[in-house]
Coordinates of C-alpha atoms in Angstrom, one line a residue:
M1 CA 95.8 120.4 101.6
D2 CA 93.6 117.5 102.6
A3 CA 94.4 114.2 100.9
I4 CA 90.9 113.0 101.6
K5 CA 87.6 114.9 102.0
V6 CA 84.4 112.9 102.8
R7 CA 81.2 114.8 103.4
G8 CA 77.8 113.2 104.2
L9 CA 78.6 109.8 102.8
T10 CA 75.4 107.7 102.9
K11 CA 74.7 104.2 101.7
K12 CA 71.5 102.3 102.7
Y13 CA 71.2 98.5 102.8
K14 CA 68.3 96.4 104.1
N15 CA 69.9 95.8 107.5
F16 CA 72.6 98.5 107.6
T17 CA 73.0 102.2 106.8
L18 CA 76.2 104.2 106.4
D19 CA 74.8 107.4 107.8
G20 CA 76.2 110.8 106.8
V21 CA 79.9 110.0 107.4
S22 CA 82.2 113.0 107.2
F23 CA 85.9 113.5 107.9
S24 CA 89.1 114.7 106.4
V25 CA 92.6 113.3 106.1
P26 CA 95.4 116.0 106.1
S27 CA 98.4 115.5 103.9
G28 CA 101.4 114.4 106.0
A29 CA 99.2 112.5 108.5
I30 CA 98.1 108.9 109.3
V31 CA 94.5 108.5 110.2
G32 CA 93.5 105.3 112.1
F33 CA 90.0 104.1 111.3
I34 CA 88.6 101.9 114.0
G35 CA 85.2 100.3 114.9
E36 CA 83.8 96.9 115.7
N37 CA 82.9 94.3 113.1
G38 CA 80.0 95.5 111.0
A39 CA 80.5 99.2 112.0
G40 CA 80.9 100.3 108.4
K41 CA 84.6 100.6 107.9
T42 CA 84.9 98.5 104.7
T43 CA 81.6 100.1 103.3
T44 CA 83.1 103.5 103.9
I45 CA 86.3 102.6 102.1
K46 CA 84.5 101.0 99.1
A47 CA 82.3 104.0 98.8
M48 CA 85.3 106.4 98.9
L49 CA 86.9 104.4 96.1
G50 CA 83.8 104.2 94.0
L51 CA 83.7 100.4 94.3
I52 CA 80.1 100.8 95.5
Q53 CA 77.7 103.6 94.6
A54 CA 76.8 105.8 97.5
D55 CA 73.3 107.1 97.8
S56 CA 74.4 110.6 98.7
G57 CA 77.5 112.6 99.9
S58 CA 80.7 113.6 98.3
V59 CA 84.3 112.3 98.2
E60 CA 87.6 114.0 97.1
L61 CA 90.8 112.0 96.9
L62 CA 93.9 114.2 96.3
G63 CA 91.6 116.9 95.1
H64 CA 89.7 114.8 92.6
T65 CA 86.4 113.0 92.6
P66 CA 86.2 109.3 91.8
K67 CA 83.8 110.0 88.9
E68 CA 86.2 112.3 86.9
A69 CA 86.6 111.1 83.4
D70 CA 90.4 111.4 83.5
G71 CA 91.4 108.9 86.0
S72 CA 95.2 109.2 85.6
W73 CA 95.4 110.8 89.1
K74 CA 94.3 107.4 90.6
E75 CA 97.9 106.1 90.0
E76 CA 98.8 108.3 93.0
I77 CA 96.7 106.1 95.3
G78 CA 97.8 102.8 96.6
V79 CA 95.1 100.5 97.9
V80 CA 95.4 97.3 99.9
F81 CA 92.6 95.1 101.1
D82 CA 92.8 92.3 103.7
E83 CA 92.1 89.7 101.0
G84 CA 94.5 89.2 98.0
Y85 CA 93.3 90.2 94.6
F86 CA 95.9 88.5 92.3
P87 CA 95.2 85.4 90.2
E88 CA 96.2 82.2 92.0
N89 CA 98.8 81.1 89.5
V90 CA 100.7 84.3 88.9
T91 CA 104.1 84.9 90.5
P92 CA 105.5 88.2 91.8
L93 CA 107.5 88.4 88.5
N94 CA 104.3 88.0 86.5
V95 CA 102.7 90.7 88.6
E96 CA 105.4 93.1 87.7
K97 CA 105.1 92.4 83.9
I98 CA 101.3 92.9 84.1
L99 CA 101.2 96.0 86.2
G100 CA 104.2 97.5 84.3
R101 CA 101.8 97.7 81.3
I102 CA 98.9 99.1 83.3
Y103 CA 100.6 101.9 85.4
R104 CA 102.3 104.6 83.4
T105 CA 104.2 105.5 86.6
W106 CA 105.3 101.9 87.4
D107 CA 108.8 101.7 88.9
G108 CA 110.2 98.2 88.4
K109 CA 113.4 99.0 90.3
T110 CA 111.4 100.1 93.3
F111 CA 109.2 97.0 93.1
Q112 CA 112.2 94.7 93.0
N113 CA 113.8 96.5 95.9
Y114 CA 110.7 95.9 98.0
L115 CA 110.6 92.2 97.0
T116 CA 114.1 91.9 98.2
R117 CA 113.5 93.9 101.4
F118 CA 110.4 91.8 102.3
A119 CA 112.1 88.5 101.1
V120 CA 109.2 87.7 98.8
P121 CA 110.0 84.7 96.6
R122 CA 109.8 86.0 93.1
E123 CA 108.9 82.8 91.3
T124 CA 106.4 81.3 93.8
R125 CA 102.8 81.2 92.7
Y126 CA 100.5 83.5 94.5
K127 CA 98.3 80.7 95.9
E128 CA 101.4 79.1 97.5
L129 CA 102.5 82.3 99.4
S130 CA 101.8 82.7 103.1
R131 CA 99.3 85.4 104.1
G132 CA 102.2 87.5 105.3
M133 CA 103.9 87.2 101.9
K134 CA 100.7 88.0 100.1
M135 CA 100.3 91.2 102.1
K136 CA 103.9 92.2 101.6
L137 CA 103.5 91.7 97.8
S138 CA 100.3 93.9 97.9
M139 CA 102.3 96.6 99.8
A140 CA 105.2 96.3 97.3
V141 CA 102.7 96.9 94.5
A142 CA 101.0 99.8 96.3
L143 CA 104.3 101.6 96.8
S144 CA 105.7 101.0 93.3
H145 CA 103.7 103.4 91.2
G146 CA 104.3 106.8 92.8
A147 CA 101.5 106.7 95.3
R148 CA 101.0 109.7 97.5
L149 CA 98.0 108.3 99.4
L150 CA 97.7 104.8 100.9
I151 CA 94.2 103.5 101.7
L152 CA 94.6 100.3 103.7
D153 CA 91.7 98.0 104.8
E154 CA 92.9 95.6 107.5
A155 CA 96.4 95.5 106.0
T156 CA 97.9 94.1 109.2
S157 CA 95.1 91.8 110.2
G158 CA 96.1 88.1 110.7
L159 CA 99.8 88.8 110.4
D160 CA 102.4 87.8 113.0
P161 CA 104.0 90.5 115.1
V162 CA 107.2 90.6 113.2
V163 CA 105.5 91.1 109.8
R164 CA 103.2 93.7 111.3
S165 CA 106.2 95.6 112.8
E166 CA 107.8 95.6 109.4
L167 CA 104.8 97.1 107.8
L168 CA 104.3 99.7 110.5
D169 CA 107.9 100.8 110.0
L170 CA 107.2 101.1 106.3
F171 CA 104.1 103.3 106.9
L172 CA 106.2 105.6 109.0
E173 CA 108.8 105.8 106.3
F174 CA 106.2 106.6 103.7
I175 CA 104.6 109.4 105.7
Q176 CA 107.9 111.3 106.0
E177 CA 107.1 113.0 102.7
E178 CA 104.8 116.0 103.5
D179 CA 102.5 115.4 100.6
H180 CA 101.9 111.7 101.6
A181 CA 99.0 110.5 103.7
I182 CA 97.7 107.1 105.0
F183 CA 94.1 106.0 105.8
L184 CA 94.5 102.8 107.8
S185 CA 91.5 100.7 108.9
S186 CA 92.4 97.9 111.4
H187 CA 90.9 95.8 114.2
I188 CA 94.4 95.8 115.8
T189 CA 94.0 99.0 117.9
S190 CA 97.6 98.7 119.2
D191 CA 98.9 99.1 115.7
I192 CA 96.7 102.2 115.2
E193 CA 97.8 103.6 118.5
K194 CA 101.5 103.2 117.6
I195 CA 101.5 105.2 114.4
S196 CA 98.4 107.2 113.9
D197 CA 98.1 111.0 114.2
Y198 CA 94.3 111.0 114.2
I199 CA 91.7 108.5 115.3
L200 CA 88.4 108.1 113.4
L201 CA 85.9 105.9 115.3
I202 CA 82.8 104.6 113.5
H203 CA 79.9 102.7 115.2
Q204 CA 76.7 101.4 113.5
G205 CA 77.4 103.4 110.4
R206 CA 78.0 106.7 112.2
V207 CA 81.1 108.6 113.2
L208 CA 81.3 108.7 117.0
L209 CA 84.7 110.4 117.3
Y210 CA 87.3 112.0 115.2
E211 CA 90.2 113.6 117.1
N212 CA 93.9 114.0 117.3
K213 CA 95.3 110.9 119.0
D214 CA 97.5 112.9 121.5
V215 CA 94.5 115.0 122.5
L216 CA 92.5 111.8 123.1
M217 CA 95.2 110.2 125.2
Y218 CA 95.4 113.4 127.3
Q219 CA 91.7 114.1 127.7
Y220 CA 90.3 110.7 128.2
G221 CA 90.8 108.5 131.3
L222 CA 89.4 105.5 133.0
V223 CA 88.1 106.1 136.5
R224 CA 87.9 103.2 139.0
C225 CA 85.6 104.2 141.8
S226 CA 82.7 103.2 144.1
R227 CA 79.1 103.4 143.3
E228 CA 78.7 106.5 145.4
Q229 CA 81.6 108.2 143.6
Y230 CA 80.2 107.2 140.2
E231 CA 76.9 108.8 141.0
K232 CA 78.7 112.1 141.8
L233 CA 80.4 112.2 138.4
S234 CA 79.2 114.8 135.9
P235 CA 77.1 112.9 133.3
K236 CA 78.4 115.2 130.5
H237 CA 81.9 113.9 131.0
C238 CA 81.0 110.2 131.4
R239 CA 81.3 108.5 128.0
G240 CA 80.7 104.9 129.1
Y241 CA 81.0 102.6 132.1
R242 CA 81.3 99.0 133.2
K243 CA 80.1 97.7 136.6
G244 CA 82.2 95.0 138.3
A245 CA 82.3 93.1 141.6
F246 CA 84.4 95.8 143.2
G247 CA 82.9 99.0 141.8
Y248 CA 82.8 100.9 138.6
E249 CA 85.1 101.6 135.7
V250 CA 84.1 104.8 133.9
L251 CA 85.4 106.4 130.7
V252 CA 85.6 110.1 131.2
D253 CA 86.7 112.9 128.8
N254 CA 88.2 115.2 131.5
R255 CA 91.0 113.1 132.9
E256 CA 93.4 115.8 134.0
E257 CA 90.7 117.9 135.7
L258 CA 89.1 115.0 137.5
G259 CA 92.5 113.6 138.6
Q260 CA 93.2 116.9 140.4
A261 CA 89.8 117.2 142.0
W262 CA 89.0 113.7 143.0
D263 CA 90.4 111.3 145.5
C264 CA 90.3 108.3 143.1
V265 CA 92.4 106.6 140.5
V266 CA 92.1 108.0 137.0
D267 CA 94.2 105.9 134.6
K268 CA 95.3 106.6 131.1
I269 CA 93.4 104.8 128.4
S270 CA 94.3 102.7 125.4
L271 CA 92.5 102.8 122.1
E272 CA 91.0 99.4 122.9
D273 CA 89.5 100.9 126.1
L274 CA 88.1 103.8 124.0
L275 CA 86.5 101.5 121.5
V276 CA 85.0 99.1 124.1
F277 CA 83.5 101.8 126.3
L278 CA 82.2 104.0 123.6
T279 CA 80.5 101.2 121.7
R280 CA 79.3 98.9 124.6
K281 CA 77.6 101.1 127.1
E282 CA 75.6 99.3 129.7
P283 CA 71.9 100.1 129.9

């Protein structure tokens, strides 16, 4: 079963269009959602959650549509945005009292356990918490009402490496349950690369790539070659290039085949390489 199904999602603004975005997130998987600033990641997530009205397309979350009258299933979705959404003067203890009355599935013991695990001060006002502590509090909330699906928009952005590592470990723990899934948007491609099963790349409102991460890492490579070698490469396998003082760097999608047939260096890629070369092609 797919935890998320998005088909033809479209939203038009004056200077930007989310153009027919389609993808699925299988249960038991982590999908990393990447793209440059303004590519449409947050617009996609807000449209998925019904926070903005899409012009066309369809969305299913855990087999339900956001417009269903009975929204009790939404308690099975944990959502975290990069900006906090709690009132400035509430404390984590206040948060528990408030949300315990809102969520029928709220688990106070689980919430308290996460506060302890993350060392979140229980009686400190929200506005006095560090960014890292605010994010940990948001994650504690998302994981304390029986969520099976996490939708995370820049949840690790701006955090120090130690806090990010803690959260990544938590995501990997969460996904051990076969009916759980995570949709993680982030500018930090190294985080995505560490934990994701699938990579979804969006550029200028359109999906450029959606593939199993291991397949991507196997198929794609970075060729360093001379101009003469570059001109002999098959255009259908060249996905982007960069010209330097000492030759060309070319992103290809047939790394193994090319490495066996050519007398040149074909390096493995990182997700950062993939993002840069696919979205910044030279004219």
